C-alpha positions as a printed NumPy array, in Angstrom:
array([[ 92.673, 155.887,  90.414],
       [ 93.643, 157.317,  87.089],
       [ 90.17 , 159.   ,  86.66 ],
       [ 90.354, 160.662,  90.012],
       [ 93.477, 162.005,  89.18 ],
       [ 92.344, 163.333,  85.777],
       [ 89.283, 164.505,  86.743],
       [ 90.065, 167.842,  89.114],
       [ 93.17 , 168.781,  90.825],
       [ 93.441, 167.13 ,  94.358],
       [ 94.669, 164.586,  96.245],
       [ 94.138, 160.824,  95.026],
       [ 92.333, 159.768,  98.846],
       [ 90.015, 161.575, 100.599],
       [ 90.824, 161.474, 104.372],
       [ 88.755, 161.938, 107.322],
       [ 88.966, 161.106, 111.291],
       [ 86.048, 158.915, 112.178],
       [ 84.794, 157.471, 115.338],
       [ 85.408, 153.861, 115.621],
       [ 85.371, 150.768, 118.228],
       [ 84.523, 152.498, 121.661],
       [ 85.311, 155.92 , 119.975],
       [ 88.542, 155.475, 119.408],
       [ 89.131, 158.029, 116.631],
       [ 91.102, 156.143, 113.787],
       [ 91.781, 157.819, 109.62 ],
       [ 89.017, 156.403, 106.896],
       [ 90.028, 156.564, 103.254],
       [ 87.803, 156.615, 100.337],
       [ 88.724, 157.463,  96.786],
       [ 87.958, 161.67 ,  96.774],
       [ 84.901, 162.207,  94.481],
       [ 84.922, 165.83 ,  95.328],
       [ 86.826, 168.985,  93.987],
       [ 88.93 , 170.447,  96.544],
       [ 88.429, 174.006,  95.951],
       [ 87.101, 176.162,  98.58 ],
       [ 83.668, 176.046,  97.379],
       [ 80.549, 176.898,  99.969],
       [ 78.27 , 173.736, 100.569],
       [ 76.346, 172.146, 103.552],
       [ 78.387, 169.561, 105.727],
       [ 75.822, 167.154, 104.457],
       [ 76.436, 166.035, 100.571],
       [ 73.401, 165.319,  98.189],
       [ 72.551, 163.97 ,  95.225],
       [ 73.257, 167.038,  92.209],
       [ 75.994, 168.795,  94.722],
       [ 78.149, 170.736,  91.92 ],
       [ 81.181, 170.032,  94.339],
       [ 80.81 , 166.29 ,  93.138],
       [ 83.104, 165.393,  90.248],
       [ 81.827, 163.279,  87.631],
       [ 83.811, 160.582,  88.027],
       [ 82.825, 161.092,  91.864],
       [ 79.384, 161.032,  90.687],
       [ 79.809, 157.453,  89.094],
       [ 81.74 , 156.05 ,  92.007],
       [ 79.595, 156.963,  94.815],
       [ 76.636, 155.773,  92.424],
       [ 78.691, 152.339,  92.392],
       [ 80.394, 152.723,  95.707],
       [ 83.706, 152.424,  94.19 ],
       [ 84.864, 155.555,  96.45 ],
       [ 84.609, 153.535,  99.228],
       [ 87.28 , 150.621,  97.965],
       [ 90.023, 152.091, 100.55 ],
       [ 88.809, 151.313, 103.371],
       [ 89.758, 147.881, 102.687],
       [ 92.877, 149.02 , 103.721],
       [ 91.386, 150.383, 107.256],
       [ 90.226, 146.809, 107.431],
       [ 93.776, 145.478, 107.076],
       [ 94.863, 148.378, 109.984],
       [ 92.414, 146.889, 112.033],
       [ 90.509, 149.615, 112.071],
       [ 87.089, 148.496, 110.533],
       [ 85.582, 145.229, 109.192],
       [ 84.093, 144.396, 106.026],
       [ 80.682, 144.306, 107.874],
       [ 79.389, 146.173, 110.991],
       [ 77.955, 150.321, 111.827],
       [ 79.523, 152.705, 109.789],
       [ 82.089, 154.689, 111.597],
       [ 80.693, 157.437, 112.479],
       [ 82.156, 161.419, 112.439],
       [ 83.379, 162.055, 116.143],
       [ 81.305, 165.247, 116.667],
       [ 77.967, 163.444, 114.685],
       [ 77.652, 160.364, 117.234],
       [ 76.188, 159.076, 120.736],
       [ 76.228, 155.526, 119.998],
       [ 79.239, 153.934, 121.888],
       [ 80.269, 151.022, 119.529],
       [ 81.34 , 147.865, 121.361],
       [ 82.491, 146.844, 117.689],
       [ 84.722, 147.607, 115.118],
       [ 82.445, 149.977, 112.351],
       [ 82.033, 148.302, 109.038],
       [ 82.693, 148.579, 104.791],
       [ 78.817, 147.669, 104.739],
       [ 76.02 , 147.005, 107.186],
       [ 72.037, 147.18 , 107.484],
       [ 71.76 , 150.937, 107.599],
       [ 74.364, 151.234, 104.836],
       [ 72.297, 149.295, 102.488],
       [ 68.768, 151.043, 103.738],
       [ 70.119, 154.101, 102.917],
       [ 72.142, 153.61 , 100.181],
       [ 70.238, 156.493,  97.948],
       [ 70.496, 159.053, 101.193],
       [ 72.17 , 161.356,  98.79 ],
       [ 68.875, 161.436,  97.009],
       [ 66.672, 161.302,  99.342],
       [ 68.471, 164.425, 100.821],
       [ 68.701, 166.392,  97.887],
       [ 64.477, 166.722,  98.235],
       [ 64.99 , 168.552, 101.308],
       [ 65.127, 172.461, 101.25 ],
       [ 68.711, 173.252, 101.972],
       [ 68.206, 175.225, 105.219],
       [ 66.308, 172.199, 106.724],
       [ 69.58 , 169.551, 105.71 ],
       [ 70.881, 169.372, 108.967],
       [ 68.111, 169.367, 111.533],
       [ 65.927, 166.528, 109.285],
       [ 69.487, 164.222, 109.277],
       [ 69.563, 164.853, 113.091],
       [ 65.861, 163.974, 113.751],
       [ 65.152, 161.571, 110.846],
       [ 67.832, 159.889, 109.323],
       [ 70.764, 159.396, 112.178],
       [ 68.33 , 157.673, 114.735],
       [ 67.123, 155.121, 112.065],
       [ 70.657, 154.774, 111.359],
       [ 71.41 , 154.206, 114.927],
       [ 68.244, 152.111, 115.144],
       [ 69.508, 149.636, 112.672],
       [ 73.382, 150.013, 113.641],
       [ 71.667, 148.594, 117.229],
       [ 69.755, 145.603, 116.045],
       [ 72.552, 144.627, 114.103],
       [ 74.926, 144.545, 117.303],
       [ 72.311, 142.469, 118.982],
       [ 71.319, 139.921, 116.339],
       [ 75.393, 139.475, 114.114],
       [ 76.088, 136.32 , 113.036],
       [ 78.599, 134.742, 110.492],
       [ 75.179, 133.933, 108.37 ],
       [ 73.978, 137.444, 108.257],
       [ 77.818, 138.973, 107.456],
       [ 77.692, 136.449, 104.617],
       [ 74.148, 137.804, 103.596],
       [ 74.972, 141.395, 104.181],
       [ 78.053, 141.438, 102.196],
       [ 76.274, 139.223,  99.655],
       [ 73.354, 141.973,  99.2  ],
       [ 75.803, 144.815,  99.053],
       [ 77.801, 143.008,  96.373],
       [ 74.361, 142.299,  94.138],
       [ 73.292, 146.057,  95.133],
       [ 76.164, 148.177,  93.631],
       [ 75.989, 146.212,  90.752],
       [ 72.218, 145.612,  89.739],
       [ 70.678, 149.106,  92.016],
       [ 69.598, 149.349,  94.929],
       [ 66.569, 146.355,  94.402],
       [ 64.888, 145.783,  98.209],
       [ 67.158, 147.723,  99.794],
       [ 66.223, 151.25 ,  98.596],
       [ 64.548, 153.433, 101.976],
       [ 61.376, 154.176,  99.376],
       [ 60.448, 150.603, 100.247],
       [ 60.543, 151.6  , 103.971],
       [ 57.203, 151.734, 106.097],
       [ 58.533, 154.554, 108.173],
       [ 58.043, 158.278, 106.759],
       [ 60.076, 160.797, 108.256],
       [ 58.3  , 165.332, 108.046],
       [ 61.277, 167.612, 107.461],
       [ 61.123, 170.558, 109.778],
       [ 59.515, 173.734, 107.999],
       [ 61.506, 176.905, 107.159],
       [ 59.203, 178.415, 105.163],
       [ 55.389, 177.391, 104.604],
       [ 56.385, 173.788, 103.013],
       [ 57.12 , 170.457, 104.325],
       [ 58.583, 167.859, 103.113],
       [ 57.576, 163.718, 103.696],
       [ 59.893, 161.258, 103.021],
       [ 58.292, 157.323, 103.017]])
């Protein structure tokens, strides 16, 4: 908390309204790993974004930013494992359950930031829409069907090994499923 502090000028906790159980809009806190100043950047963050501190840098590497949201978990707001909660203007999935610390797609895309920062920045926002948020949505489904106590246990287990050996298995390069960025100038870009 100290190093947050230090590191810019800012608030301790980042705040932001998310989407939660049946949309129900609720406040998510993670530790703020960005510099507050008005400075121009896409909506979506990637890997090498100069607005990232570099303490920020190290906790969303670690996942340490997200270590508030225990405390939505003791509102009753989110659970240690489920979807992520979701920005209310980003999502069409109705969730019958209360969004998760950790889940499936959290884990399969835990290096999103990198993967994005291949993309050309005027494609950022249509290859998330067509590529990476129906996967997400994808997994966030099967894991709605198919939740049991056994894979919480394993989920939560995996995301406890991944932020502190790497991502191992769990990195989307290991993923069969390639994704084409849109073009916006001659070049094109493949994800796998």
């Amino acid at each position: 908390m100290l190093l947050v502090r230090a590191s810019s000028p800012g608030p301790l906790v980042f705040r932001q309204r998310r989407a939660g159980r049946n949309r129900k809009e609720f406040t998510l806190y993670k530790f703020r790993s960005m510099r507050v100043e008005n400075s121009p950047g896409p909506a979506i963050t990637v890997s090498g974004d100069a607005r990232i501190t570099p303490i920020g840098a190290f906790l969303r590497r670690h996942k340490l930013d997200e270590l508030p949201q225990f405390w939505n978990v003791l509102e009753g707001n989110m659970s240690l494992v489920g979807p992520r909660p979701k920005l209310p203007h980003h999502e069409g999935l109705d969730l019958p359950y209360r969004p998760g610390i950790t889940g499936m797609a959290t884990l399969l895309f835990r290096n999103e930031e990198e993967i994005l920062s291949r993309i050309p920045h005027c494609q950022l926002e249509a290859f998330y829409e067509t590529c990476i948020k129906p996967k997400k949505a994808q997994l966030d489904q099967e894991y709605m069907q198919n939740a049991t106590l056994w894979t919480d246990l394993k989920l939560l287990w995996r995301t406890a090994a991944s932020c502190v050996f790497g991502p191992g298995k769990f990195s989307l390069k290991k993923q069969r499923s390639s994704c084409v960025s849109p073009p916006c100038g001659n070049e094109k870009t493949t994800i796998h």
